[in-house]
Amino acid sequence: MTMEAVSKPKRQLAFVTDLNKCIGCQTCTVACKRLWSGNPGQDYMYWRNVETVPGLGYPKNWTKKGGGFKNDELQKGKRPGLGDYGVPFEFEYEERLFKGAKGRVKPSPSARWAPNWEDDQGAGDFPNNYYFYLPRMCNHCEKPACLEACPSDAIYKRIEDGLVVVNLDKCDGKKDCIEACPYAKPYFNSVTQQANKCFGCFPRVEKGVAPACVAQCVGRAMHVGFLDDPGSSVHKLVNTWKVALPLYAEFGTKPNVFYVPPFLGPMMEDDMGKTSSDNKIPLALLEKMFGSEVKNVLALLSKERARKAKNKPSDLMDVLIGQRSADMMIDPLT
Amino acid sequence: MPRSTRRMFLRAAGAGCLAAAFGGSFAFKTLAAAQDPNAQYEYTGWENLHRNEWTWDKKTRGAHLINCTGACPHFVYSKDGVVLREEPSKDIPVFSGIPEYNPRGCNKGACAADYMYGPHRIKYPLIRTGERGEGKWRRASWDEALEMIADKVIDTIRDHSADCISVFSPVPAVAPISFSAGHRFAHFIGAHTHTFFDWYGDQPTGTVQALGIQGDSCETADWYNARMIITWGSNPLTTRIPDAHYLAEAAMNGTKLVSISPDYNATSIKADQWIHPKPGTDAALGLGMAYVIIKKGLYDAQNLKEQTDMPFLVRTDNGRYLREVDMVDSGSDAMFYSWDTRTRKPVKMKGSWGEQPEKKPPIQPPFFGRNTLTFPKGYLELGDLDPALEGTFKVKLKDGSRVEVRPVFANYKDRIMKDYSPRQASAITGVNAAVITKLATDYATITPSMIITGAGTNHWYYSDVNFRVFHFLSALTASDGRNGGGVQHYIGQWKPVPLPGVGALSFPRGGNKHRFCQTTIWSYYHSEVYDAMENADIDTAAFLNESLSTGQMPLYPRDGRDPKVFLCYRGNFLNQAKGQKYMLRNLWPKLELIVNANFRMDTTALYSDIVLPSAHWYEKTDLNMSHELTFLKMTEAAVKPLWESKTDWEIFRLLSEKVAKAAVKKGYVKYYDEQFKWSRDLSMLLSDYTDNGKLETDVDAVEFFLKKAPHTKGITLDTLREKGPQRFRLNWTSPMKEDLPYTPFQHFVDSKKPWPTLTGRQQFFIDHPTFFTLGVELPVYKAPIDADKYPLRFNTPHSRYGIHSTWKDNTLMLRLHRGGPLIELSVVEARARGLKDNDWAEVWNDHGRIIARVKIRAGEPAGRVSMNHTPELYQDMIEGGSQSVLPIRMNPTSLVGNYGHLKFKPNYYGPGGVNRDTRVEVKRYLGAVPG
């Protein structure tokens, strides 16, 4: 299978996550978990996760795992160990509560790492410390490194919507996709000896229903739609306003999940406790994540918001506010 | 692996899930239509595996009936009699020009079915065989368990008194039917029930003091109407997850966001400005703002004159209000005066307590100090009267003597000008003076501006002062009753909007024939709590004795008896209790029988004697509502109650039957209830409970409930099921307006009816002796109580991963943070104590000790320890729980019950218990970590 053949679906479904609206509540994480990844061997995997940035993330140090493309060459990255994801805690409630076992109900194994271990921690010194939330999922890339790496041709990009899917009839568990994905989003299921990953809720999408993480996003931070649909909010944010950016574009896979960078938030404080004009979140961090254009995007977002503060209209802010869920996504109803 | 053709798939889907879901009326949506159907689904074979994972054969309405203000409507999806998952129903009606409430849910609600099938589930009636808390049980039949309880109930009434029995079940708003079941049972046997809003520390006593109202807040869609929002001691991004989106959406709409919080929390990170005062100094910050607003003349004098007590005259000689009784023979002590600048005479002010409405109010809403809504519209209008706000005047009293009088505003302004300049406020709060000036100026000029507050300001000893100051800021800027304005508090789940329904179902013979116990006093007294308040020179016992001996606050049981029987359901009483160590040591042994009805083995169940399995939220019919939105929802049975569990309504019906039988068996059928002059016939208990067979089931009770209140007129279970959430027809302090979010107090502000206070106005001056003794007759800053001689403040906020204790033990939630309860510490304090992230640490003071793991958080300020409140005692802590280091502390102002609107009514006014003034020390735990 050549890249040429698979990378041109008829349409591409794209996701936009507005980091200004993400509240870090993990509802999307749970929605996804409860719908799809509750089967044997899947406990440790969160196809959708939310991590606090800056931090090591999930799996630990994933940004340094390697993979993706360099000069169009597929890179072989590392495969995270179970400890990097966090061994799922088990708890002996029944023994303690119903059978008189002594002591406390403790996590097993002992708590040392977990998918959201760094919840609300961030970096910097009080009061000028900083953090924000970063939801992550399969990027359903234009150039999926997982697909390219799969020796069994088990991964394909659906013609109808461009979602990247592992064919479980074909996957024979070679794990190359896990090494190749620079975002660490395919997972190895040791029970079925196959790769599992987000498939974009295609059964819902086929029925015109938004994926679970989007439809259940109570921060109303998610947009989903077809990039070629000029009426869709994803089109407006990615193509028209160009305020939604891919994460770590240099990984070379051309993600179809985009982020509106965080422009809301307080400024630094000086020693007197007065507000300065410096952003708390260092620009360098955002540039590293979202590329050099992030600076212009932040300026544009602030400018448009300032219009609203003066009671002037702003189409961009209206799209981000998304008064009606139906304007942010293909139908949210189930 | 199942393989089928696309044709088969679609047929199956059409006949099964979609037809079930939408009754066939719902068309396929945009996507399918937009695509070329011939090109679709080329790979159909294996993909059906996942398509089949997203199917169901039954879809029902669900809600999560816990002490949560979310009230999020869900659909519950089942297949083959098993609940698979839930998802917000996304059908809450919308307001024009405002982002919608949908989807409304959270991480916890998205895994609520876990408790149906999880390891905590109580499957059968259990009778304790080991020590309380040990977890040793034997399985019993329902008959055996209920008969045991029934025998004890009769024995206790016969040998002691009915008020030695109590029923604890909080928060009617989230499950009015379940709530009513136990209250109805208690009502007919003469047991007492418990208050909860005050006991949880959430009841804003300052709001009662200032407004004469238990509290009322706008629905959260109205946040979007504000042009400036101050989240003050409130962290909605963590604790009000379904509503938090309105903050970022308002910000994007141009609204200025300010977060006032000692720590850099999830809400602060979205704000334009984060202001971090020293913990517990909020009132000083607010008064610094008031200083600026007054000094710059940014206040609305007309509003103060009409809506507040600011023009009311105060005697200089005795510091009290000038009353009618001072001026004329047989004058009222609840009529007051202002100084008319036109006639230069004292003028009696209309609408105060001494002047009751001509039309007797049909109901006395318990959330009001008095019902003033039957006064005619426009009653507070000043007309030609122009009351003075400033100046000093002389009036002639009835004995001919002349005394000096001054308006409340003049006195208060003097205090503010003397003590709360931005520089002075800065010295107290640590907030830069220029920042205070700017904050005040913005607040008064970027309007409508709203203060959103919560536990961060309301869980202090002097939280009443905090709230009085907030209300004063709102009064200065005439912000109340305006969409996008006002002071909005969201702590506590306190608002069952259709209150007459709750009353009719819970207290059939009337609330005046029901024993309402003030739970904080009950817990303090019977747990023999040591509150260490002598270290702060306040003698709690003296104030309490005064309050009890004069009947200002109730104490049950009466006549010095000990409590004997405790029935608890829908609330984790012991786990949440402040003074927990004292309670376990002193109160628990007094209780001869502790019964818990529950679907999960929480701490209270674990420390009980008989545990009854109750239905999960998806196994019964009930209603669900909150003050955060004006829509009523329902839950219904997706499956029958699992194992041997039963609905709360059925449990208390069966118990009523058993008690009636036990009464006959024991020959103790009738007793005369002296307190209520009520000849009770316990043999009639079952027919009383079911109203002669009319209320056999939870469904009967819902239908009865809905018909009893004008707020739910015309709403039925069928409409809730078929059409989704329904808007209330009527509300508490403002009219319901079509297509406009509810915001409170328009009956007073717009219709100009008297406020339900002593003065008939928003009342900031309270001339009660207790208030003078404490120096809070006017709302002035009082430093936090430092009765515990330890270096660090102990802070107990709410967690993202639990609603109080619920979900704290959920495996998925625990996997999404650190597997257990945490003590959060600043980098500075951790370093000073040689503590590293994830170390075990010991937190202690004179009241108790906690040993748990440490999390170091850069956003946490020095000088305090934070621990998300109330993990279950059996969770991953080597010792104790968040409540172990808390005494119960009662501010004497909340024990006052003999001053106009300050009187005991359940969940309206009474002491809270207070947690945030507590002090502790922390050190590394070097002892053994049991395996």
mmCIF file with all atom_site columns, C-alpha atoms in Angstrom, chain B residues 468-568:
data_model
loop_
_atom_site.group_PDB
_atom_site.id
_atom_site.type_symbol
_atom_site.label_atom_id
_atom_site.label_alt_id
_atom_site.label_comp_id
_atom_site.label_asym_id
_atom_site.label_entity_id
_atom_site.label_seq_id
_atom_site.pdbx_PDB_ins_code
_atom_site.Cartn_x
_atom_site.Cartn_y
_atom_site.Cartn_z
_atom_site.occupancy
_atom_site.B_iso_or_equiv
_atom_site.pdbx_formal_charge
_atom_site.auth_seq_id
_atom_site.auth_comp_id
_atom_site.auth_asym_id
_atom_site.auth_atom_id
_atom_site.pdbx_PDB_model_num
ATOM 1   C CA . ARG B 1 468 ? -22.430 40.841 54.132 1.00 0.00 ? 468 ARG B CA 1
ATOM 2   C CA . VAL B 1 469 ? -19.547 42.693 52.491 1.00 0.00 ? 469 VAL B CA 1
ATOM 3   C CA . PHE B 1 470 ? -20.300 41.093 49.114 1.00 0.00 ? 470 PHE B CA 1
ATOM 4   C CA . HIS B 1 471 ? -23.931 42.119 49.421 1.00 0.00 ? 471 HIS B CA 1
ATOM 5   C CA . PHE B 1 472 ? -22.832 45.612 50.364 1.00 0.00 ? 472 PHE B CA 1
ATOM 6   C CA . LEU B 1 473 ? -20.697 45.859 47.224 1.00 0.00 ? 473 LEU B CA 1
ATOM 7   C CA . SER B 1 474 ? -23.672 44.713 45.213 1.00 0.00 ? 474 SER B CA 1
ATOM 8   C CA . ALA B 1 475 ? -25.907 47.273 46.928 1.00 0.00 ? 475 ALA B CA 1
ATOM 9   C CA . LEU B 1 476 ? -23.417 50.083 46.335 1.00 0.00 ? 476 LEU B CA 1
ATOM 10  C CA . THR B 1 477 ? -23.477 49.341 42.637 1.00 0.00 ? 477 THR B CA 1
ATOM 11  C CA . ALA B 1 478 ? -27.217 48.561 42.427 1.00 0.00 ? 478 ALA B CA 1
ATOM 12  C CA . SER B 1 479 ? -26.314 45.242 40.944 1.00 0.00 ? 479 SER B CA 1
ATOM 13  C CA . ASP B 1 480 ? -28.961 42.978 42.477 1.00 0.00 ? 480 ASP B CA 1
ATOM 14  C CA . GLY B 1 481 ? -31.831 41.788 40.379 1.00 0.00 ? 481 GLY B CA 1
ATOM 15  C CA . ARG B 1 482 ? -30.065 42.700 37.156 1.00 0.00 ? 482 ARG B CA 1
ATOM 16  C CA . ASN B 1 483 ? -29.239 40.035 34.614 1.00 0.00 ? 483 ASN B CA 1
ATOM 17  C CA . GLY B 1 484 ? -25.487 39.601 34.683 1.00 0.00 ? 484 GLY B CA 1
ATOM 18  C CA . GLY B 1 485 ? -25.153 41.223 38.102 1.00 0.00 ? 485 GLY B CA 1
ATOM 19  C CA . GLY B 1 486 ? -25.514 40.459 41.773 1.00 0.00 ? 486 GLY B CA 1
ATOM 20  C CA . VAL B 1 487 ? -23.756 38.207 44.234 1.00 0.00 ? 487 VAL B CA 1
ATOM 21  C CA . GLN B 1 488 ? -24.163 34.599 43.204 1.00 0.00 ? 488 GLN B CA 1
ATOM 22  C CA . HIS B 1 489 ? -23.209 31.821 45.555 1.00 0.00 ? 489 HIS B CA 1
ATOM 23  C CA . TYR B 1 490 ? -23.080 28.241 44.409 1.00 0.00 ? 490 TYR B CA 1
ATOM 24  C CA . ILE B 1 491 ? -21.962 26.382 47.461 1.00 0.00 ? 491 ILE B CA 1
ATOM 25  C CA . GLY B 1 492 ? -24.406 23.786 48.641 1.00 0.00 ? 492 GLY B CA 1
ATOM 26  C CA . GLN B 1 493 ? -27.340 22.130 46.954 1.00 0.00 ? 493 GLN B CA 1
ATOM 27  C CA . TRP B 1 494 ? -30.094 24.033 48.648 1.00 0.00 ? 494 TRP B CA 1
ATOM 28  C CA . LYS B 1 495 ? -32.855 24.857 46.253 1.00 0.00 ? 495 LYS B CA 1
ATOM 29  C CA . PRO B 1 496 ? -35.746 22.490 45.686 1.00 0.00 ? 496 PRO B CA 1
ATOM 30  C CA . VAL B 1 497 ? -37.609 25.094 43.688 1.00 0.00 ? 497 VAL B CA 1
ATOM 31  C CA . PRO B 1 498 ? -41.069 23.478 44.033 1.00 0.00 ? 498 PRO B CA 1
ATOM 32  C CA . LEU B 1 499 ? -40.838 23.527 47.815 1.00 0.00 ? 499 LEU B CA 1
ATOM 33  C CA . PRO B 1 500 ? -44.558 22.961 48.455 1.00 0.00 ? 500 PRO B CA 1
ATOM 34  C CA . GLY B 1 501 ? -44.126 19.552 46.808 1.00 0.00 ? 501 GLY B CA 1
ATOM 35  C CA . VAL B 1 502 ? -41.372 18.647 49.246 1.00 0.00 ? 502 VAL B CA 1
ATOM 36  C CA . GLY B 1 503 ? -43.503 19.830 52.141 1.00 0.00 ? 503 GLY B CA 1
ATOM 37  C CA . ALA B 1 504 ? -46.599 17.936 51.076 1.00 0.00 ? 504 ALA B CA 1
ATOM 38  C CA . LEU B 1 505 ? -44.744 14.685 50.615 1.00 0.00 ? 505 LEU B CA 1
ATOM 39  C CA . SER B 1 506 ? -42.311 14.919 53.543 1.00 0.00 ? 506 SER B CA 1
ATOM 40  C CA . PHE B 1 507 ? -44.366 16.659 56.208 1.00 0.00 ? 507 PHE B CA 1
ATOM 41  C CA . PRO B 1 508 ? -47.987 15.737 55.468 1.00 0.00 ? 508 PRO B CA 1
ATOM 42  C CA . ARG B 1 509 ? -49.332 17.209 58.722 1.00 0.00 ? 509 ARG B CA 1
ATOM 43  C CA . GLY B 1 510 ? -47.304 20.363 58.217 1.00 0.00 ? 510 GLY B CA 1
ATOM 44  C CA . GLY B 1 511 ? -43.808 21.516 58.978 1.00 0.00 ? 511 GLY B CA 1
ATOM 45  C CA . ASN B 1 512 ? -44.987 22.865 62.332 1.00 0.00 ? 512 ASN B CA 1
ATOM 46  C CA . LYS B 1 513 ? -45.655 19.283 63.408 1.00 0.00 ? 513 LYS B CA 1
ATOM 47  C CA . HIS B 1 514 ? -42.251 18.040 62.435 1.00 0.00 ? 514 HIS B CA 1
ATOM 48  C CA . ARG B 1 515 ? -39.084 17.912 64.500 1.00 0.00 ? 515 ARG B CA 1
ATOM 49  C CA . PHE B 1 516 ? -36.283 19.658 62.703 1.00 0.00 ? 516 PHE B CA 1
ATOM 50  C CA . CYS B 1 517 ? -32.992 19.209 64.456 1.00 0.00 ? 517 CYS B CA 1
ATOM 51  C CA . GLN B 1 518 ? -30.189 21.691 63.912 1.00 0.00 ? 518 GLN B CA 1
ATOM 52  C CA . THR B 1 519 ? -27.513 19.200 62.994 1.00 0.00 ? 519 THR B CA 1
ATOM 53  C CA . THR B 1 520 ? -24.448 21.233 63.861 1.00 0.00 ? 520 THR B CA 1
ATOM 54  C CA . ILE B 1 521 ? -25.654 21.779 67.398 1.00 0.00 ? 521 ILE B CA 1
ATOM 55  C CA . TRP B 1 522 ? -26.720 18.122 67.677 1.00 0.00 ? 522 TRP B CA 1
ATOM 56  C CA . SER B 1 523 ? -23.292 16.980 66.505 1.00 0.00 ? 523 SER B CA 1
ATOM 57  C CA . TYR B 1 524 ? -21.374 19.450 68.656 1.00 0.00 ? 524 TYR B CA 1
ATOM 58  C CA . TYR B 1 525 ? -23.372 18.708 71.773 1.00 0.00 ? 525 TYR B CA 1
ATOM 59  C CA . HIS B 1 526 ? -23.636 14.941 71.601 1.00 0.00 ? 526 HIS B CA 1
ATOM 60  C CA . SER B 1 527 ? -20.093 14.455 70.267 1.00 0.00 ? 527 SER B CA 1
ATOM 61  C CA . GLU B 1 528 ? -18.791 16.575 73.156 1.00 0.00 ? 528 GLU B CA 1
ATOM 62  C CA . VAL B 1 529 ? -16.544 18.503 70.826 1.00 0.00 ? 529 VAL B CA 1
ATOM 63  C CA . TYR B 1 530 ? -13.597 20.471 72.131 1.00 0.00 ? 530 TYR B CA 1
ATOM 64  C CA . ASP B 1 531 ? -13.430 23.539 69.916 1.00 0.00 ? 531 ASP B CA 1
ATOM 65  C CA . ALA B 1 532 ? -10.453 25.279 71.582 1.00 0.00 ? 532 ALA B CA 1
ATOM 66  C CA . MET B 1 533 ? -12.254 28.589 71.188 1.00 0.00 ? 533 MET B CA 1
ATOM 67  C CA . GLU B 1 534 ? -10.991 29.830 74.544 1.00 0.00 ? 534 GLU B CA 1
ATOM 68  C CA . ASN B 1 535 ? -7.753  30.426 72.648 1.00 0.00 ? 535 ASN B CA 1
ATOM 69  C CA . ALA B 1 536 ? -9.675  33.008 70.650 1.00 0.00 ? 536 ALA B CA 1
ATOM 70  C CA . ASP B 1 537 ? -11.440 34.398 73.727 1.00 0.00 ? 537 ASP B CA 1
ATOM 71  C CA . ILE B 1 538 ? -14.862 33.217 72.656 1.00 0.00 ? 538 ILE B CA 1
ATOM 72  C CA . ASP B 1 539 ? -16.880 31.078 75.045 1.00 0.00 ? 539 ASP B CA 1
ATOM 73  C CA . THR B 1 540 ? -18.971 28.955 72.717 1.00 0.00 ? 540 THR B CA 1
ATOM 74  C CA . ALA B 1 541 ? -20.685 27.150 75.568 1.00 0.00 ? 541 ALA B CA 1
ATOM 75  C CA . ALA B 1 542 ? -22.018 30.381 77.023 1.00 0.00 ? 542 ALA B CA 1
ATOM 76  C CA . PHE B 1 543 ? -23.510 31.478 73.706 1.00 0.00 ? 543 PHE B CA 1
ATOM 77  C CA . LEU B 1 544 ? -24.880 28.001 73.054 1.00 0.00 ? 544 LEU B CA 1
ATOM 78  C CA . ASN B 1 545 ? -26.469 27.684 76.482 1.00 0.00 ? 545 ASN B CA 1
ATOM 79  C CA . GLU B 1 546 ? -28.097 31.068 76.057 1.00 0.00 ? 546 GLU B CA 1
ATOM 80  C CA . SER B 1 547 ? -29.407 30.102 72.647 1.00 0.00 ? 547 SER B CA 1
ATOM 81  C CA . LEU B 1 548 ? -30.744 26.712 73.770 1.00 0.00 ? 548 LEU B CA 1
ATOM 82  C CA . SER B 1 549 ? -32.171 27.800 77.105 1.00 0.00 ? 549 SER B CA 1
ATOM 83  C CA . THR B 1 550 ? -34.169 30.584 75.486 1.00 0.00 ? 550 THR B CA 1
ATOM 84  C CA . GLY B 1 551 ? -35.370 28.340 72.677 1.00 0.00 ? 551 GLY B CA 1
ATOM 85  C CA . GLN B 1 552 ? -33.608 30.284 69.964 1.00 0.00 ? 552 GLN B CA 1
ATOM 86  C CA . MET B 1 553 ? -32.122 27.100 68.537 1.00 0.00 ? 553 MET B CA 1
ATOM 87  C CA . PRO B 1 554 ? -33.440 23.562 69.010 1.00 0.00 ? 554 PRO B CA 1
ATOM 88  C CA . LEU B 1 555 ? -31.650 20.612 70.547 1.00 0.00 ? 555 LEU B CA 1
ATOM 89  C CA . TYR B 1 556 ? -32.887 17.073 70.245 1.00 0.00 ? 556 TYR B CA 1
ATOM 90  C CA . PRO B 1 557 ? -33.550 14.819 72.049 1.00 0.00 ? 557 PRO B CA 1
ATOM 91  C CA . ARG B 1 558 ? -35.172 17.068 74.610 1.00 0.00 ? 558 ARG B CA 1
ATOM 92  C CA . ASP B 1 559 ? -34.884 16.698 78.382 1.00 0.00 ? 559 ASP B CA 1
ATOM 93  C CA . GLY B 1 560 ? -31.201 15.819 78.415 1.00 0.00 ? 560 GLY B CA 1
ATOM 94  C CA . ARG B 1 561 ? -31.612 12.459 76.754 1.00 0.00 ? 561 ARG B CA 1
ATOM 95  C CA . ASP B 1 562 ? -29.003 10.890 74.516 1.00 0.00 ? 562 ASP B CA 1
ATOM 96  C CA . PRO B 1 563 ? -29.701 10.014 70.907 1.00 0.00 ? 563 PRO B CA 1
ATOM 97  C CA . LYS B 1 564 ? -30.388 6.293  70.540 1.00 0.00 ? 564 LYS B CA 1
ATOM 98  C CA . VAL B 1 565 ? -31.303 5.367  66.983 1.00 0.00 ? 565 VAL B CA 1
ATOM 99  C CA . PHE B 1 566 ? -29.829 6.889  63.838 1.00 0.00 ? 566 PHE B CA 1
ATOM 100 C CA . LEU B 1 567 ? -31.177 6.123  60.387 1.00 0.00 ? 567 LEU B CA 1
ATOM 101 C CA . CYS B 1 568 ? -29.078 7.526  57.595 1.00 0.00 ? 568 CYS B CA 1
#
